[in-house]
Coordinates of C-alpha atoms in Angstrom, one line a residue:
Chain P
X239 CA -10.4 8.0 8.2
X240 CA -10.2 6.6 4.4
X241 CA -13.8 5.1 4.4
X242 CA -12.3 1.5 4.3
X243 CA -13.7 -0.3 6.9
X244 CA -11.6 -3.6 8.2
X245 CA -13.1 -6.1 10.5
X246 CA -11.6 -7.4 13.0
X247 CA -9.0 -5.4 13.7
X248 CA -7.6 -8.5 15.7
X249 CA -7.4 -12.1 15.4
X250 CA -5.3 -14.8 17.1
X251 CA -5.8 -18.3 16.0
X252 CA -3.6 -21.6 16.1
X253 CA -2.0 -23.5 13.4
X254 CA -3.8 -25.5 10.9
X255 CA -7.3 -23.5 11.4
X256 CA -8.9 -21.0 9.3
X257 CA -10.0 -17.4 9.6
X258 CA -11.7 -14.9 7.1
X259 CA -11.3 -11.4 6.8
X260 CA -13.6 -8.7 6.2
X261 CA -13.2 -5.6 3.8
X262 CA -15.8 -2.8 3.3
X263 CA -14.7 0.0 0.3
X264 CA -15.4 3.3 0.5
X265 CA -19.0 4.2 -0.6
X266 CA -19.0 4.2 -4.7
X267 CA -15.7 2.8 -5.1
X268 CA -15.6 -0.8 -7.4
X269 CA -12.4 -2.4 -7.0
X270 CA -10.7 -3.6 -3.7
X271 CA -7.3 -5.1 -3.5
X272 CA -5.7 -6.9 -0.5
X273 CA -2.1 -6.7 0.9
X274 CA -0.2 -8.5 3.2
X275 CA 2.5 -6.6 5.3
X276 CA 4.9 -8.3 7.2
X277 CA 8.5 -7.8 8.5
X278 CA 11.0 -10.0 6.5
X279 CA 8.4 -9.7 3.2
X280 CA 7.5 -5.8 3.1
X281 CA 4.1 -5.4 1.8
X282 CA 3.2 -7.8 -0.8
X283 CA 0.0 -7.5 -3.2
X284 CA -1.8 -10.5 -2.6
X285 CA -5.2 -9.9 -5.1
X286 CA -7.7 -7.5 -6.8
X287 CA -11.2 -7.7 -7.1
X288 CA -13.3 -5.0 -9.6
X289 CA -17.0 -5.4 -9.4
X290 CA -16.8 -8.9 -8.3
X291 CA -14.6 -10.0 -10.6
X292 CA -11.1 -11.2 -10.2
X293 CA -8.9 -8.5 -12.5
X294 CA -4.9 -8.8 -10.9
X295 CA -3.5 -11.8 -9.0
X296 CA 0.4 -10.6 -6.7
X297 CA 2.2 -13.3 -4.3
X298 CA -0.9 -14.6 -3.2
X299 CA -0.4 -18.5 -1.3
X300 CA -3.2 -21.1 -2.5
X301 CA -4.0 -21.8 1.2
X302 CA -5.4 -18.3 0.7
X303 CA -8.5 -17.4 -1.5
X304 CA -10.6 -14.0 -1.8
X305 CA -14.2 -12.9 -3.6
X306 CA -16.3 -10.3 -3.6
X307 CA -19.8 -10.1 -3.3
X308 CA -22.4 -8.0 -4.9
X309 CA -22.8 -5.4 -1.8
X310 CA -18.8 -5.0 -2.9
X311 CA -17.5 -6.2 0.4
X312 CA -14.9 -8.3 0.1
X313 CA -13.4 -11.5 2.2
X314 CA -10.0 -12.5 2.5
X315 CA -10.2 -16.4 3.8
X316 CA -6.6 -17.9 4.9
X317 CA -6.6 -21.8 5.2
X318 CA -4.1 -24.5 7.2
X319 CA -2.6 -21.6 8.9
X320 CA 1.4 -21.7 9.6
X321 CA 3.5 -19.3 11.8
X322 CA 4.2 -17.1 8.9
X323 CA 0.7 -16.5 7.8
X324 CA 1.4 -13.8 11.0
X325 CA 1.3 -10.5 9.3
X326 CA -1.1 -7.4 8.9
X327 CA -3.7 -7.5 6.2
X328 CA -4.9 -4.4 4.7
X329 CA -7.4 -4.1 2.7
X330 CA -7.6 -0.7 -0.2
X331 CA -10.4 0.2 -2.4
X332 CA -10.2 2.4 -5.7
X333 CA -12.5 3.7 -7.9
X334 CA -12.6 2.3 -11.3
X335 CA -9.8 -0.5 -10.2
X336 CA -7.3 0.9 -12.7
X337 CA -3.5 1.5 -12.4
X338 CA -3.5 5.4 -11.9
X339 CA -6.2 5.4 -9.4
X340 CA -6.0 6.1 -5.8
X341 CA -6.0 2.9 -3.5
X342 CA -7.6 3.7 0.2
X343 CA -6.5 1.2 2.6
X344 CA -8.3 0.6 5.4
X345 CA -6.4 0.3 9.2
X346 CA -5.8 -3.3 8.9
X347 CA -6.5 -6.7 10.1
X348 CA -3.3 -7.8 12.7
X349 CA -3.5 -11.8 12.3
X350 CA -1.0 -13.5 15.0
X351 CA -0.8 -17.4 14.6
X352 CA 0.2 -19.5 18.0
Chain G
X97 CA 7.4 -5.9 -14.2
X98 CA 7.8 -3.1 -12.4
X99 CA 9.8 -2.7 -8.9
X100 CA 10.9 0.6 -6.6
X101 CA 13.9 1.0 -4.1
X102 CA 14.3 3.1 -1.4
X103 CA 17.2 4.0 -0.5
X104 CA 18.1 4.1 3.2
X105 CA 15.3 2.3 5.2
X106 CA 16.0 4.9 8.4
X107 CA 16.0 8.8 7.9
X108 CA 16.6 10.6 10.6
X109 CA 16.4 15.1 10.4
X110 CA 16.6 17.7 12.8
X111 CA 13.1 19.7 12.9
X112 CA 13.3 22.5 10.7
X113 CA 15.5 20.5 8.4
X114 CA 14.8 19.8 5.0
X115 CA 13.7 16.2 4.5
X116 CA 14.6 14.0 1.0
X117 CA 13.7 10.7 1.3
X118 CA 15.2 8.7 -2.3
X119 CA 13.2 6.1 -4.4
X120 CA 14.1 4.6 -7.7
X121 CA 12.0 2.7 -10.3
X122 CA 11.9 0.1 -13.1
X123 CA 9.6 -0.1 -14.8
X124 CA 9.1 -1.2 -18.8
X125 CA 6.0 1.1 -19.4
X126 CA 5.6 4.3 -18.5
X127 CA 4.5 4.0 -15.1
X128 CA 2.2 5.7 -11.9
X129 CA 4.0 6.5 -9.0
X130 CA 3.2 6.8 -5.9
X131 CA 4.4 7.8 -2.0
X132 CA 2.7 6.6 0.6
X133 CA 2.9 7.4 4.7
X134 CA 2.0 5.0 7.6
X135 CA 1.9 6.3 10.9
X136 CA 2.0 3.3 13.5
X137 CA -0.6 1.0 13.9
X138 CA -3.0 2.9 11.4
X139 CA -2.9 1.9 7.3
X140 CA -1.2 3.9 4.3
X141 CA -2.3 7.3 3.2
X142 CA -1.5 8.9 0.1
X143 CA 0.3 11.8 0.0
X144 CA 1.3 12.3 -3.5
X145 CA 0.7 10.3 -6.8
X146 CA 2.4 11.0 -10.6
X147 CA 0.0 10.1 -13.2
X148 CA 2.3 11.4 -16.5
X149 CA 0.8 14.9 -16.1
X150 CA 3.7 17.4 -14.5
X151 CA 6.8 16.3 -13.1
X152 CA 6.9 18.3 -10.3
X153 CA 3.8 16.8 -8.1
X154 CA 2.8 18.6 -5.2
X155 CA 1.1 16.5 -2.1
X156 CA -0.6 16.7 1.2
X157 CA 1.3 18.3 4.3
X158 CA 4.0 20.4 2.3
X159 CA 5.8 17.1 0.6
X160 CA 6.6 17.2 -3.1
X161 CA 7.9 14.8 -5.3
X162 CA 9.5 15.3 -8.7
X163 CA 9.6 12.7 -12.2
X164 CA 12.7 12.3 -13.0
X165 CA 12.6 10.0 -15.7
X166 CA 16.5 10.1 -17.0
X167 CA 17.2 9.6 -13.5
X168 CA 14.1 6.9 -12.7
X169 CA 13.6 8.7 -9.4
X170 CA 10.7 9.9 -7.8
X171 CA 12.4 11.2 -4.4
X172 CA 10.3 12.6 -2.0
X173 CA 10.9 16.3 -0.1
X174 CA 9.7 18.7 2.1
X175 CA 11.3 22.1 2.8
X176 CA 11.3 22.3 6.4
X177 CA 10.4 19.0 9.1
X178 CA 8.1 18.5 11.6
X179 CA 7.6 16.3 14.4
X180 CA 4.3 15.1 13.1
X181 CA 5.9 14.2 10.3
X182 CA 7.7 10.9 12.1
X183 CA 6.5 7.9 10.2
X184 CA 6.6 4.9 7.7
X185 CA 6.9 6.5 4.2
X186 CA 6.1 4.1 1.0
X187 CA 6.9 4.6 -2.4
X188 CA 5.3 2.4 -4.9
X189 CA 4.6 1.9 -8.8
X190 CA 2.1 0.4 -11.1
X191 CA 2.2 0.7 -14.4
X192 CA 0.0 0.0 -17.9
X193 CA -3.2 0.8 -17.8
X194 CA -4.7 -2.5 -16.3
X195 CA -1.9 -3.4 -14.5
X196 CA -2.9 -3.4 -11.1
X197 CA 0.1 -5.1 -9.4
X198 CA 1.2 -2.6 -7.4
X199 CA 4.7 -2.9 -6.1
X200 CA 5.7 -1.1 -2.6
X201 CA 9.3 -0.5 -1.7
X202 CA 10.6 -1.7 1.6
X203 CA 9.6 1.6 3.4
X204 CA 11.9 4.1 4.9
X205 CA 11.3 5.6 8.8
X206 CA 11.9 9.3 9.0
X207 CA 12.6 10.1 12.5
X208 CA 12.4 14.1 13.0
X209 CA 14.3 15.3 16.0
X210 CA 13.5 17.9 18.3

């Protein structure tokens, strides 16, 4: 157990809708990042937060947007879903948000779009 | 920007056997590397991490990894296989101190074999 709590661990929507996903860090850690892992794209860095802050931006869609509140969780919202929004989001939490640290992910958000 | 490749995506060893699974950077600064292991339908641990301290980096459940900056490698090995060793390994770079993209490779799949 990493300490990086993911809710839900499930979701099956429809195109076109909207869904958020929620990312607790590990107690004392400041930064969490979000990935998307998917078959045909690997795992993809899609944004970092540090202290509620946006610090690093990866591949991440504009249908999709992320922030992160002053309790440190963290939401992931994705907008006008499409078949290929289908993927596992994980969320990962680091200490001090910099390159050498440790990332914890957490065991993942499976979304599945119909 | 910095990028990994792994090479083979499917490993398969006899348990017992010694177990080498190959990753190759670029980077332009010195960079952090990273392996990773997935075991199915659970998120990324770490098992090992080089941070510019010694080459030879030892990690969780016998695997080592060794800087091989001449060669950009980072391959990962263990001495002897098990069969709860079967999973999803990562390897992954960031590099500079700020720069938190961090870039997975495609992931190989060690099979271990009775």
């Amino acid at each position: 157990d990493s300490g990086v709590t993911q809710t839900p661990k499930h979701l099956i929507t429809a195109t076109g809708q909207r869904v958020t996903l929620r990312c607790s860090p590990r107690s004392g850690d400041l930064s969490v990042y979000w990935y998307q892992q998917s078959l045909d794209q690997g795992l993809q860095f899609l944004i970092q937060y540090y202290n509620g802050e946006e610090r690093a931006k990866g591949n991440i869609l504009e249908r999709f947007s992320a922030q992160q509140f002053p309790d440190l969780h963290s939401e992931l919202n994705l907008s006008s879903l499409e078949l290929g929004d289908s993927a596992l989001y994980f969320c990962a939490s680091s200490v001090a948000g910099v390159s050498a640290d440790t990332q914890y992910f957490g065991p993942g958000t499976r979304l599945t779009v119909l | 920007a910095q990028s990994v490749t792994q090479l083979g995506s499917h490993v398969s060893v006899s348990e017992g056997a010694l177990v080498l699974l190959r990753c190759n950077y670029s980077s332009s600064v010195p960079p952090y590397l990273f392996w990773y292991v997935q075991y199915p339908n659970q998120g990324l641990q770490l098992l090992l991490k080089y941070t510019s301290a010694a080459t030879l980096v030892k990690g969780i459940n016998g695997f080592e990894a060794e800087f091989k900056k001449s060669e950009t490698s980072f391959h990962l090995t263990k001495p002897s296989a098990h069969m709860s060793d079967a999973a999803e390994y990562f390897c992954a770079v960031s590099g500079g101190y700020n720069n938190n993209d961090m870039r997975f490779g495609a992931g190989t799949r060690l099979t271990v074999k009775p």
